[in-house]
PDB file of C-alpha atoms and ligand atoms in Angstrom:
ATOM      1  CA  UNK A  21     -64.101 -39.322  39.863  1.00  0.00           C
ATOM      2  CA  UNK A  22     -64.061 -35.932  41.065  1.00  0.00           C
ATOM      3  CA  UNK A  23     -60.602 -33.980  41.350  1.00  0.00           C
ATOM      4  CA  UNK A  24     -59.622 -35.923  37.782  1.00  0.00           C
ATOM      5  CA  UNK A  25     -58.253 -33.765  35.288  1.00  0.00           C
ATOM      6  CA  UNK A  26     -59.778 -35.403  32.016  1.00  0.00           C
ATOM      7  CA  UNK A  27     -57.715 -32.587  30.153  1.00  0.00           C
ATOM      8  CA  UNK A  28     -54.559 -34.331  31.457  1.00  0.00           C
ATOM      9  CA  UNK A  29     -55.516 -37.113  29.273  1.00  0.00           C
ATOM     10  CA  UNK A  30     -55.401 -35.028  25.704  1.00  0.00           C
ATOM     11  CA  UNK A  31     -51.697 -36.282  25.327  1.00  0.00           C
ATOM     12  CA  UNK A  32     -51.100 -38.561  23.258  1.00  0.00           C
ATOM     13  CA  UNK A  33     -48.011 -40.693  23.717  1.00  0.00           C
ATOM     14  CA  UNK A  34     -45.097 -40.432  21.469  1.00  0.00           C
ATOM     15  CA  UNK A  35     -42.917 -42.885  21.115  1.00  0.00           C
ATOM     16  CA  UNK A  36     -39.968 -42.960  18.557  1.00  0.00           C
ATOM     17  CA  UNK A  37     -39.097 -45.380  16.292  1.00  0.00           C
ATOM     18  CA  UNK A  38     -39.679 -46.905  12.825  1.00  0.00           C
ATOM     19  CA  UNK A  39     -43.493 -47.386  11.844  1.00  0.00           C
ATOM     20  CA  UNK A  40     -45.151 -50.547  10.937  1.00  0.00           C
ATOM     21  CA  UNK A  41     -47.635 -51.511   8.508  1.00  0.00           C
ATOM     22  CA  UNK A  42     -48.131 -54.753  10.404  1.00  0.00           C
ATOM     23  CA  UNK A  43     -49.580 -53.079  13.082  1.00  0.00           C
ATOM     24  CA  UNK A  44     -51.017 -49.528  11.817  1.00  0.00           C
ATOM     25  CA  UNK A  45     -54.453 -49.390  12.254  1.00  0.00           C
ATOM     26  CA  UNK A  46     -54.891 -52.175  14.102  1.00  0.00           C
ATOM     27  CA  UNK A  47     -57.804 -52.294  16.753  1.00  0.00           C
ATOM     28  CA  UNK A  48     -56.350 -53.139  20.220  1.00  0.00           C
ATOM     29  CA  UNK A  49     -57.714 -56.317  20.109  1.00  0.00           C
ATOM     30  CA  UNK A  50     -56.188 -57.192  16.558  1.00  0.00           C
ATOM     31  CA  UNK A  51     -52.672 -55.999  17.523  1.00  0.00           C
ATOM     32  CA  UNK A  52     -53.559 -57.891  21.136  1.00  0.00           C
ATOM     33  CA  UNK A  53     -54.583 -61.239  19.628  1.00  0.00           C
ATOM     34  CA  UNK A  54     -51.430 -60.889  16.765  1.00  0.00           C
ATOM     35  CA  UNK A  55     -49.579 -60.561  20.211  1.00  0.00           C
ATOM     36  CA  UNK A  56     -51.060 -63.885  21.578  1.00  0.00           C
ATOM     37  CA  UNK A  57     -53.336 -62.913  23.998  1.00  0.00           C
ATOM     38  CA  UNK A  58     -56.386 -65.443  23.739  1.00  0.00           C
ATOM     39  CA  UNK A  59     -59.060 -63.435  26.028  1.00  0.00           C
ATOM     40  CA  UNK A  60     -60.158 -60.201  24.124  1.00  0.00           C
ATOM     41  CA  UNK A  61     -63.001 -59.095  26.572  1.00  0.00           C
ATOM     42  CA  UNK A  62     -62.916 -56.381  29.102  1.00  0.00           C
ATOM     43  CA  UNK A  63     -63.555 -58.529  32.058  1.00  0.00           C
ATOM     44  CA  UNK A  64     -61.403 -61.363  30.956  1.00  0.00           C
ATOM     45  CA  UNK A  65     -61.795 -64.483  32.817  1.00  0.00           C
ATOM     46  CA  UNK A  66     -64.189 -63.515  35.776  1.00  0.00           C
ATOM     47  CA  UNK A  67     -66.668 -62.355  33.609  1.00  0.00           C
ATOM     48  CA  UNK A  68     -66.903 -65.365  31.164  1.00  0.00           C
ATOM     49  CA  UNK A  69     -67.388 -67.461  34.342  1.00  0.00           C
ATOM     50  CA  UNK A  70     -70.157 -65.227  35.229  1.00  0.00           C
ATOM     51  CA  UNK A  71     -71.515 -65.871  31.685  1.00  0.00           C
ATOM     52  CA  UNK A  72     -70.826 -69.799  31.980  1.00  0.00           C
ATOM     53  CA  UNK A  73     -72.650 -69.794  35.574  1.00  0.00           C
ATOM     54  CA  UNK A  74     -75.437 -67.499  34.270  1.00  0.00           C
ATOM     55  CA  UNK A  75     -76.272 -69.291  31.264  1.00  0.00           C
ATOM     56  CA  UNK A  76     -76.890 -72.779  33.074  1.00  0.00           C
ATOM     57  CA  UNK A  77     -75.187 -74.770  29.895  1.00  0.00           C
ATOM     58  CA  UNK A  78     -76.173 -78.190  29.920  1.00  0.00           C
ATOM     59  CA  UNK A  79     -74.450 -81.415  27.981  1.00  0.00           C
ATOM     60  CA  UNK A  80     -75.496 -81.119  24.029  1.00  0.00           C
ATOM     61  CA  UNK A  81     -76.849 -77.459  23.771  1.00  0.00           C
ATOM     62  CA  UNK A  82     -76.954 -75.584  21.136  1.00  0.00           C
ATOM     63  CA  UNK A  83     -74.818 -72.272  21.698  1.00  0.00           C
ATOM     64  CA  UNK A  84     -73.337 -69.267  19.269  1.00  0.00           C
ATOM     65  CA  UNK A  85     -70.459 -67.081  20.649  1.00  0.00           C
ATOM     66  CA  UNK A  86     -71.036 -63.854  18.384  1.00  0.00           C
ATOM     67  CA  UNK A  87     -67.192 -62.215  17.739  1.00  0.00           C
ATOM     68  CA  UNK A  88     -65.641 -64.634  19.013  1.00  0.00           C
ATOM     69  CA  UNK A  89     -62.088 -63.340  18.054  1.00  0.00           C
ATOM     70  CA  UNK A  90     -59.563 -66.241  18.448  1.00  0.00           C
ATOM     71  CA  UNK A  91     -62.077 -68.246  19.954  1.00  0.00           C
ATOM     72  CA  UNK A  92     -61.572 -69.020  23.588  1.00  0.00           C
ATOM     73  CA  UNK A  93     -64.670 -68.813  24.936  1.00  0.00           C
ATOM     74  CA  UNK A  94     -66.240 -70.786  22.364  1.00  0.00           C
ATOM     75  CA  UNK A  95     -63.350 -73.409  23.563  1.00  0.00           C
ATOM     76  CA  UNK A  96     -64.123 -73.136  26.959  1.00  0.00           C
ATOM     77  CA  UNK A  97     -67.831 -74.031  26.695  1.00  0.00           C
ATOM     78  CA  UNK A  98     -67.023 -76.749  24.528  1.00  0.00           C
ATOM     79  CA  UNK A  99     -65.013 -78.786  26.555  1.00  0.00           C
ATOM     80  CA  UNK A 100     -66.278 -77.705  30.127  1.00  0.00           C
ATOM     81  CA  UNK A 101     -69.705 -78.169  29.186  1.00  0.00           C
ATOM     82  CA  UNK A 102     -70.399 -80.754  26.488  1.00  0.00           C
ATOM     83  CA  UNK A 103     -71.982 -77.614  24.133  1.00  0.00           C
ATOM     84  CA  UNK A 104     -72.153 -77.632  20.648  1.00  0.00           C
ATOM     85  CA  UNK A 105     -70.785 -74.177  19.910  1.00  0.00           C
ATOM     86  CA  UNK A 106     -70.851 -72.041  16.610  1.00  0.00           C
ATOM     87  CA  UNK A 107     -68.540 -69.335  16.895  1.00  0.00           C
ATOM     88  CA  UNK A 108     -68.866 -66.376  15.004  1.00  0.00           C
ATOM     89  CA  UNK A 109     -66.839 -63.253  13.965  1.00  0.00           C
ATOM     90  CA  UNK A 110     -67.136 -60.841  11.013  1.00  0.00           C
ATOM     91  CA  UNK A 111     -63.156 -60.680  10.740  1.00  0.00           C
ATOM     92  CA  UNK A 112     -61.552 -63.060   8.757  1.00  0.00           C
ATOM     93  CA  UNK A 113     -58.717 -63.064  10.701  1.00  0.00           C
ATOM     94  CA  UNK A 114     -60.269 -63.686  13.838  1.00  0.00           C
ATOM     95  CA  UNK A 115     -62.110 -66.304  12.192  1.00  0.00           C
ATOM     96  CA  UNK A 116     -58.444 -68.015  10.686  1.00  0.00           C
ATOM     97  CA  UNK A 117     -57.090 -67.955  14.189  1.00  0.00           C
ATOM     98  CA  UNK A 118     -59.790 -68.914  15.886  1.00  0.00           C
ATOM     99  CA  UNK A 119     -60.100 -72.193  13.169  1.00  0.00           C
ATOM    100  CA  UNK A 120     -56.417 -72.537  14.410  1.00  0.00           C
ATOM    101  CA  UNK A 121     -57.258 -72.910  17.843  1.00  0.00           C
ATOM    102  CA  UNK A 122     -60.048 -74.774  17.937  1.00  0.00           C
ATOM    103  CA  UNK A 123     -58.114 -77.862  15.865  1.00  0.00           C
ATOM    104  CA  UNK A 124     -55.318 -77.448  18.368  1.00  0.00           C
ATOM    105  CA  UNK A 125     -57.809 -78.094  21.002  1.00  0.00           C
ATOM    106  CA  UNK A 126     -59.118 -81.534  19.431  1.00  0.00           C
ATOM    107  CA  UNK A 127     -62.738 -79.700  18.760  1.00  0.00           C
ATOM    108  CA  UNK A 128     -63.259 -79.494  14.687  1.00  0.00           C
ATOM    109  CA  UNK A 129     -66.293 -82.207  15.382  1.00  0.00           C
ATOM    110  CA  UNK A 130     -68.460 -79.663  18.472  1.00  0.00           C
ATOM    111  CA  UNK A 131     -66.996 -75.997  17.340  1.00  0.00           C
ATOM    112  CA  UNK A 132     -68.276 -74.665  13.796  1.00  0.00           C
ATOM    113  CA  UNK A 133     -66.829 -71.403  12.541  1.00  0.00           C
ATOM    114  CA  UNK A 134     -68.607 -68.848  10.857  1.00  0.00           C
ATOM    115  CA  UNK A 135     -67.433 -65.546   9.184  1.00  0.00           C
ATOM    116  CA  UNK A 136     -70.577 -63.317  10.018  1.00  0.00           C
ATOM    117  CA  UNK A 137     -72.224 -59.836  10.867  1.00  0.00           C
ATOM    118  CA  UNK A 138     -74.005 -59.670  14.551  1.00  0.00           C
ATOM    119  CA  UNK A 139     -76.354 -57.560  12.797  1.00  0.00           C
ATOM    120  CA  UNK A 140     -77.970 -59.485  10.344  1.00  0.00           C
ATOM    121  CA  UNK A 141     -76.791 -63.307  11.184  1.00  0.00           C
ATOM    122  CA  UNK A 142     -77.322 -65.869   8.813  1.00  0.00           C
ATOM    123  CA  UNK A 143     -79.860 -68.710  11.142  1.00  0.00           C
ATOM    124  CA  UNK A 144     -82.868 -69.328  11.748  1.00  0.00           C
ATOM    125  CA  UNK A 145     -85.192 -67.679  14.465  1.00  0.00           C
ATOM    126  CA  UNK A 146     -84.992 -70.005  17.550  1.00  0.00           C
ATOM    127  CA  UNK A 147     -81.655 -71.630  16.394  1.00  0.00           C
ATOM    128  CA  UNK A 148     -79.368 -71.621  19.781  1.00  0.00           C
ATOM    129  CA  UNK A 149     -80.380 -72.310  23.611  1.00  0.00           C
ATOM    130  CA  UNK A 150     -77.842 -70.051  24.548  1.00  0.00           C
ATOM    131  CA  UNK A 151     -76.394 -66.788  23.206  1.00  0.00           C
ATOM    132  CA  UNK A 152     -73.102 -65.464  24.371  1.00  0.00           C
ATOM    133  CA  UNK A 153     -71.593 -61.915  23.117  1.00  0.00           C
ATOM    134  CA  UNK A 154     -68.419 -60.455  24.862  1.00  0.00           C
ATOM    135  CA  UNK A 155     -67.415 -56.886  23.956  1.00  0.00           C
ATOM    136  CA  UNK A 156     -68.956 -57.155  20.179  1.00  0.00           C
ATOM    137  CA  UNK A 157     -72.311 -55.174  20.727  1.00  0.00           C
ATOM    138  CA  UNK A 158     -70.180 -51.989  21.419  1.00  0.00           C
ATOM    139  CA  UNK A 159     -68.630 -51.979  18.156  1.00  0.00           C
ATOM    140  CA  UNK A 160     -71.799 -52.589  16.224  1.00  0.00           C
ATOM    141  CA  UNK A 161     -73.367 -49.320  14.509  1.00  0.00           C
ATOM    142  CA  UNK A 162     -76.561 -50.272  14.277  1.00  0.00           C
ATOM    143  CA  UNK A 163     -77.188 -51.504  18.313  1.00  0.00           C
ATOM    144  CA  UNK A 164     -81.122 -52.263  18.762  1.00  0.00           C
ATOM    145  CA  UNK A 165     -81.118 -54.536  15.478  1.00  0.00           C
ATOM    146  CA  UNK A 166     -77.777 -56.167  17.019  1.00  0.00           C
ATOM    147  CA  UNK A 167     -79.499 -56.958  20.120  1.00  0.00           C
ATOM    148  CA  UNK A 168     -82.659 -57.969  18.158  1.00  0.00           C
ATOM    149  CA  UNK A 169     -80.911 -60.741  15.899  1.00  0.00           C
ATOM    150  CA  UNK A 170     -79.233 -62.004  19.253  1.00  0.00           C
ATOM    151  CA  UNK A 171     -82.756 -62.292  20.915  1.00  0.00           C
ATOM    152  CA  UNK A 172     -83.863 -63.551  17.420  1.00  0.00           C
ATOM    153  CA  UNK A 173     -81.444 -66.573  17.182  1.00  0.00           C
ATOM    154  CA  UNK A 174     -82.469 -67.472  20.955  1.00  0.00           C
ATOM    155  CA  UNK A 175     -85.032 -70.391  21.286  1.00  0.00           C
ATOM    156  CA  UNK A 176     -87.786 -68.778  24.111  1.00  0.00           C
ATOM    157  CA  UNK A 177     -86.968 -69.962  27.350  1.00  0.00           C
ATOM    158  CA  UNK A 178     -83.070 -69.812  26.305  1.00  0.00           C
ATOM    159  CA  UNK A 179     -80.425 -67.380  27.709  1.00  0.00           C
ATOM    160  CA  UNK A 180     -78.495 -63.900  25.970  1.00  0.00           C
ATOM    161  CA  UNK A 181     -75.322 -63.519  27.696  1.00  0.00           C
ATOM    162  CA  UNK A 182     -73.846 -59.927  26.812  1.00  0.00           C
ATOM    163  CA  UNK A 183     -70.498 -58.617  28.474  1.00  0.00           C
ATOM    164  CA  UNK A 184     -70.092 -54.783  27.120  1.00  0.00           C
ATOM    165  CA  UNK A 185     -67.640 -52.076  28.416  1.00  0.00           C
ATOM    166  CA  UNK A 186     -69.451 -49.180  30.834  1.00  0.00           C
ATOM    167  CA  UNK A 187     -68.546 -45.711  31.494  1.00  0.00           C
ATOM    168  CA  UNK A 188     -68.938 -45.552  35.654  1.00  0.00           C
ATOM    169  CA  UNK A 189     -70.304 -41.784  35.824  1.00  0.00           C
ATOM    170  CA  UNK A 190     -71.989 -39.789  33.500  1.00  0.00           C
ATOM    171  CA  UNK A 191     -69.787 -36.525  32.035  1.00  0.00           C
ATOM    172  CA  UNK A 192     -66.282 -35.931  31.265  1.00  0.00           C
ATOM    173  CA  UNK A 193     -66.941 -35.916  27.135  1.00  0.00           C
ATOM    174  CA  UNK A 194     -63.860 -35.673  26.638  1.00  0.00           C
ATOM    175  CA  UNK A 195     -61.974 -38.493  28.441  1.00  0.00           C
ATOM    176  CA  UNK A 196     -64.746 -40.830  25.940  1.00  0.00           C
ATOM    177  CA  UNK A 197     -63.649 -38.682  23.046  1.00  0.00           C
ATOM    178  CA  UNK A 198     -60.702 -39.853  23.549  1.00  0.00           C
ATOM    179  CA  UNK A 199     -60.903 -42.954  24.517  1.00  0.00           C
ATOM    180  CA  UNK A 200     -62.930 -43.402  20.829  1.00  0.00           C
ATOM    181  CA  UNK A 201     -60.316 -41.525  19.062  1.00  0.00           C
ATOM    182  CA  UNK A 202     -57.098 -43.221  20.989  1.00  0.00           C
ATOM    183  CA  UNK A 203     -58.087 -46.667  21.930  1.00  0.00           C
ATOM    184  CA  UNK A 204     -60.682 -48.768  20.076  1.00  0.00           C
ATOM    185  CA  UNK A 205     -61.849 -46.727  17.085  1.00  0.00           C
ATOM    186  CA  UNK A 206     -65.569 -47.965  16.150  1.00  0.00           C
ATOM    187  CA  UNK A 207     -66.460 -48.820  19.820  1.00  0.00           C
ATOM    188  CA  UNK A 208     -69.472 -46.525  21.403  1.00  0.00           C
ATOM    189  CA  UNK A 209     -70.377 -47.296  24.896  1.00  0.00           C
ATOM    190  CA  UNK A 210     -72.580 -45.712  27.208  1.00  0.00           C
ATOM    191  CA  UNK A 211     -73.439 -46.488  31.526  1.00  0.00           C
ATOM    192  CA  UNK A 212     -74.723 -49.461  32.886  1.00  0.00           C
ATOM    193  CA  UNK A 213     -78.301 -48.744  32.848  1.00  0.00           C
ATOM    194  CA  UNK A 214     -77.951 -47.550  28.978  1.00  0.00           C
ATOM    195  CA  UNK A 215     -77.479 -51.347  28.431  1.00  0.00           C
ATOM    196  CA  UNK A 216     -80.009 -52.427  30.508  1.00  0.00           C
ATOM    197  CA  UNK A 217     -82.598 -50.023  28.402  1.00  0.00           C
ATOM    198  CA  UNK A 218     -81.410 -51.513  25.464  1.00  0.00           C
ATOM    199  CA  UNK A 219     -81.857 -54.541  26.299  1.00  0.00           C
ATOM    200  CA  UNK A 220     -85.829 -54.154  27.872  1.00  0.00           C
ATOM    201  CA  UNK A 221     -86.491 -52.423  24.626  1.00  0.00           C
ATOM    202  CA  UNK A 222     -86.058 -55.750  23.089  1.00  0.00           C
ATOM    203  CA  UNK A 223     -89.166 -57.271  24.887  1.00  0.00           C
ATOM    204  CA  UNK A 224     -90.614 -58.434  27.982  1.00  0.00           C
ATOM    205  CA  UNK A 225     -87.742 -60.848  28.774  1.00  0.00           C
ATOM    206  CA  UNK A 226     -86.451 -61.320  32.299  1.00  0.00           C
ATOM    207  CA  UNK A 227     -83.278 -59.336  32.529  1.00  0.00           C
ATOM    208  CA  UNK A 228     -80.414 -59.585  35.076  1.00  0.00           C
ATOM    209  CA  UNK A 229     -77.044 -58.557  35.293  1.00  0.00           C
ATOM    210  CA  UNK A 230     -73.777 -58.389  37.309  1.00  0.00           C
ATOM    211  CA  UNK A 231     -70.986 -55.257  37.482  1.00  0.00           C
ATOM    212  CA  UNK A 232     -67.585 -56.202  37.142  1.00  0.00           C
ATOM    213  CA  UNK A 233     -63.961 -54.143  37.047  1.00  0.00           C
ATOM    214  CA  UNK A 234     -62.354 -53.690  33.932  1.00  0.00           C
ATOM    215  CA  UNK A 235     -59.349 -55.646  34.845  1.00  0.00           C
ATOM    216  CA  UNK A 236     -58.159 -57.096  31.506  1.00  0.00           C
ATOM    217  CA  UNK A 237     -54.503 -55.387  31.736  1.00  0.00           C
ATOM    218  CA  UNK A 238     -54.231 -55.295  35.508  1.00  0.00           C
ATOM    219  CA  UNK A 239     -51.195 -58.082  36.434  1.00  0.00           C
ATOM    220  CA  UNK A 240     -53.588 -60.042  38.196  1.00  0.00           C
ATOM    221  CA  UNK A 241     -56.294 -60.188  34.999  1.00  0.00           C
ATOM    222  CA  UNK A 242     -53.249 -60.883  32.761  1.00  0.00           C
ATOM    223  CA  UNK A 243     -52.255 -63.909  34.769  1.00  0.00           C
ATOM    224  CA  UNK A 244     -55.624 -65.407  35.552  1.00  0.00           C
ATOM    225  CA  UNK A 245     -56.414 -64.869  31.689  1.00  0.00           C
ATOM    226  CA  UNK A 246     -53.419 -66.180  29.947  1.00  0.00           C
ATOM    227  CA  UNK A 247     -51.595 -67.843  32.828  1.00  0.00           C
ATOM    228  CA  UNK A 248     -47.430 -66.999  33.491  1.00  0.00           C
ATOM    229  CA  UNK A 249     -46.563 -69.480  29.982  1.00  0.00           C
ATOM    230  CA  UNK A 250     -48.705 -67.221  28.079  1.00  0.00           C
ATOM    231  CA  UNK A 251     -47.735 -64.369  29.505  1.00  0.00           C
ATOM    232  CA  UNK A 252     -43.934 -65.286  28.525  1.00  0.00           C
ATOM    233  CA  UNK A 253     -45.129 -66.354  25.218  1.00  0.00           C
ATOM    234  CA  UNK A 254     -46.688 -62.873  24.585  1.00  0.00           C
ATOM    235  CA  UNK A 255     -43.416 -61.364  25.925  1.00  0.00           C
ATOM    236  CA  UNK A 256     -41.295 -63.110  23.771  1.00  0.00           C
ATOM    237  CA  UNK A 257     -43.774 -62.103  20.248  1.00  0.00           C
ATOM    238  CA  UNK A 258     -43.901 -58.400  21.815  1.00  0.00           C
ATOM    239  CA  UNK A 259     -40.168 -58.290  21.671  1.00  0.00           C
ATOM    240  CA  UNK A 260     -39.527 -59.782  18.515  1.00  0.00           C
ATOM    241  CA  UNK A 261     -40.127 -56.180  16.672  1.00  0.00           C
ATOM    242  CA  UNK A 262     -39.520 -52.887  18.235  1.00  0.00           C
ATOM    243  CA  UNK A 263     -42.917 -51.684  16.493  1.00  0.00           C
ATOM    244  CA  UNK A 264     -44.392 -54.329  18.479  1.00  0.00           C
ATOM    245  CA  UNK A 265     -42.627 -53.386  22.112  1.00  0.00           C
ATOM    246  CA  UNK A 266     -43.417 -49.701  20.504  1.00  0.00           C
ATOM    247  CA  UNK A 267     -47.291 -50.373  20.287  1.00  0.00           C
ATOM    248  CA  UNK A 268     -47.903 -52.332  23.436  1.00  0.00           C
ATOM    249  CA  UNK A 269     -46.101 -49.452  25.755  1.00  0.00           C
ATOM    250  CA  UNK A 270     -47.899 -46.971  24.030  1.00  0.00           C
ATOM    251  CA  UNK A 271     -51.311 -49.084  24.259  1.00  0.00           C
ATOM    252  CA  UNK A 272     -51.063 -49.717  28.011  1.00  0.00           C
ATOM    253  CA  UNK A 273     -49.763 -46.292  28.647  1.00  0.00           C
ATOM    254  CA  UNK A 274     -52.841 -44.822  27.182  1.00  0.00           C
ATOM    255  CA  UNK A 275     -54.927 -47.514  28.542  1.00  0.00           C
ATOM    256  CA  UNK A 276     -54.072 -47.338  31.903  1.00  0.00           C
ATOM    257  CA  UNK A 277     -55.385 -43.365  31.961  1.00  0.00           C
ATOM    258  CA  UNK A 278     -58.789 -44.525  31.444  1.00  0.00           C
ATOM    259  CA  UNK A 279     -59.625 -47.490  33.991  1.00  0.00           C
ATOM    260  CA  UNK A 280     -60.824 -45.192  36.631  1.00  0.00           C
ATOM    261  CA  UNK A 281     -63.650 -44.321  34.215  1.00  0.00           C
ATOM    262  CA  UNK A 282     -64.476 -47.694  32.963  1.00  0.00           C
ATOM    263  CA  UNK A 283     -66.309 -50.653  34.523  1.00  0.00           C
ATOM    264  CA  UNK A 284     -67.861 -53.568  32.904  1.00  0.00           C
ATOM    265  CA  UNK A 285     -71.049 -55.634  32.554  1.00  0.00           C
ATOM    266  CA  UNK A 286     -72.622 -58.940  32.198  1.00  0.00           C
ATOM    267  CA  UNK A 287     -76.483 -58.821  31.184  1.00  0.00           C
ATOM    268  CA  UNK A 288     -78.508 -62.042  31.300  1.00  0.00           C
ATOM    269  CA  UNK A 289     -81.687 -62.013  29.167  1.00  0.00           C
ATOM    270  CA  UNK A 290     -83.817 -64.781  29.283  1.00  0.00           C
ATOM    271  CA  UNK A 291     -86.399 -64.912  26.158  1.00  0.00           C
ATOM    272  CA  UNK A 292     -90.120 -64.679  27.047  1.00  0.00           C
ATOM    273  CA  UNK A 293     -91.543 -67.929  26.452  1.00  0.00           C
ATOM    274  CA  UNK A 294     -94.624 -67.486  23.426  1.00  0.00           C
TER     275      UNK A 294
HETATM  276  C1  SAM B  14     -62.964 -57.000  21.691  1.00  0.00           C
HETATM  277  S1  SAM B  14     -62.958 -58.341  20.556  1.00  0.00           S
HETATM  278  C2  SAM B  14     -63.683 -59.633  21.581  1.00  0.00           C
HETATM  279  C3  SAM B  14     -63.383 -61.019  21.062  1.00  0.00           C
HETATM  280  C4  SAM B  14     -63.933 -62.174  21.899  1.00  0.00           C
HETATM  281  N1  SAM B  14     -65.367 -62.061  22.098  1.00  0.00           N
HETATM  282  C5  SAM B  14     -63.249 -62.206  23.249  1.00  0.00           C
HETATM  283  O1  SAM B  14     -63.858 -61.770  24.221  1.00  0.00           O
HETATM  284  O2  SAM B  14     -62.100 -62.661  23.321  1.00  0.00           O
HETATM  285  C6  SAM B  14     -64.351 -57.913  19.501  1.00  0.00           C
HETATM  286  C7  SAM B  14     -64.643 -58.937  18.440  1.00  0.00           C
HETATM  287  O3  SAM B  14     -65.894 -58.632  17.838  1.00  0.00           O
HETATM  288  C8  SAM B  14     -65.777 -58.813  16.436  1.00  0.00           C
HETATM  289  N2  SAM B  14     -66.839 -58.003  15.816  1.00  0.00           N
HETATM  290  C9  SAM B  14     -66.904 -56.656  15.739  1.00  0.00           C
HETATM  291  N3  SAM B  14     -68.039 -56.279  15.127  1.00  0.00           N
HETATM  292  C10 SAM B  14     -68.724 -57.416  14.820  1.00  0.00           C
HETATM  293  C11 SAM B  14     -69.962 -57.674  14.182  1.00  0.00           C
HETATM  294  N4  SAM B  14     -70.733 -56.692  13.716  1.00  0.00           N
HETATM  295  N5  SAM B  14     -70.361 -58.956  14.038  1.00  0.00           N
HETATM  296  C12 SAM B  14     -69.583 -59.974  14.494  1.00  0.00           C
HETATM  297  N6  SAM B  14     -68.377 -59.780  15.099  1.00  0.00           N
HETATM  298  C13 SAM B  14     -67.954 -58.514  15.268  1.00  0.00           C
HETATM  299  C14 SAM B  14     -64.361 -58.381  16.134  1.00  0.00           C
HETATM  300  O4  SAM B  14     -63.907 -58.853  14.903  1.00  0.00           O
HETATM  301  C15 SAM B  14     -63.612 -58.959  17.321  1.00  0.00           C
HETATM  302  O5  SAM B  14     -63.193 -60.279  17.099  1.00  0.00           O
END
């Protein structure tokens, strides 16, 4: 990334117009998913099929999607895979739309919803063949006992799927100030191999993982994500307020200053057998 100006980034965008309580204070993702947009993860699409073709699901496994926002991966595994899936988020929000679209998809009987922390969750050790996190460890204050309940809740032999924002060089302090301050308020993220450590401090599990772009907001990770009728849909709810069209061009304005620095990853854990 050298010749970037990270100081270029220190202004923040203005735009005019009334405020709104509706969406003050919202995380991205919040204002995102109140916008319609059903995959919240960094990667979007590509990496969940990583995470689907890593975790080898078979017909009638056990699986928990930890913050599973409005629950579209939990969906997915469900009714590509035959999975019984508990999908869990510790916003009740998320939860409420998630419960919406999991009865729209005809899956109340294989999808249970729970409102939860990551960092203390409520089963038993061994509970789930297959854990899957995407962009939820970042945001968790307390990281090595987050990644120690996931590993917990994992029978041994089973599979911890975690997909987790990267920065792609070490430095430029204050481009991740920023990004901290401006963007997703709560989320602290560090390289590639940071995650990696944390995750081999869990244990002597076998650990794998595969790099990905962040391409959620690209036009090609928008379409492949939420297809052209739910990329109209989310038009049409953006332009029903101007504090929405207001947030959204400021969000991607912002947003789009930072890709060059951020890159993605999938790590696969697989739980020492005892
Ligand atoms: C970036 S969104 C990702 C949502 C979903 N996994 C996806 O990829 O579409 C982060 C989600 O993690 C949830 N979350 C944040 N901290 C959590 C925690 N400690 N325990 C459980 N969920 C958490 C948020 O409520 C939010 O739904």
């Amino acid at each position: 990334m050298s010749g970037r100006d990270p100081a270029g980034m220190l202004k923040p965008v203005s735009m005019p117009g009334p405020a709104c309580k509706e969406v003050n204070g919202l995380d991205p993702y919040h204002f995102l998913a109140l916008m319609g947009k059903r995959v919240l993860h960094p990667g979007g699409g590509y990496t969940t099929s990583e995470i689907c073709r890593l975790a080898g699901f078979s017909d009638g496994a056990e699986v928990i999607d930890i913050g599973c926002g409005v629950g579209s991966t939990a969906i997915q595994i469900a009714s590509r895979f035959g999975c019984r899936v508990t999908a869990l988020d510790i916003d009740e929000r998320m939860i409420n739309s998630a419960r919406s679209n999991v009865h729209a998809a005809g899956l109340v009987k294989t999808i249970s919803l729970k409102q939860g922390d990551m960092q203390s969750l409520p089963y038993a050790d061994n509970s789930f063949d297959v854990v899957t996190i995407e962009a939820v460890t970042m945001f968790t204050p307390d990281r090595p006992r987050a990644v120690g309940e996931a590993l917990r809740v994992c029978k041994p032999g089973g599979r911890v799927l975690d997909h987790e924002l990267v920065w792609l060089e070490p430095g430029h302090d204050e481009v991740r100030r920023l990004f901290y301050e401006e963007i997703c308020a709560g989320a602290v993220f560090g390289s590639q191999d940071n995650w990696i450590q944390l995750y081999r401090s869990t244990g002597p599990h076998v650990i794998d993982h595969v790099s990905a772009p962040f391409d959620m907001f690209t036009l090609r990770g928008l379409l492949r994500d939420e297809g052209l009728a739910g990329l109209f849909r989310m038009t049409a709810k953006c332009m029903s307020r101007w504090c929405y069209i207001r947030n959204m061009i400021g969000l991607m304005h912002r947003l789009h200053k930072f890709i060059p620095y951020l890159g993605t990853v999938v790590i696969s854990v697989t739980k020492e057998r005892t």
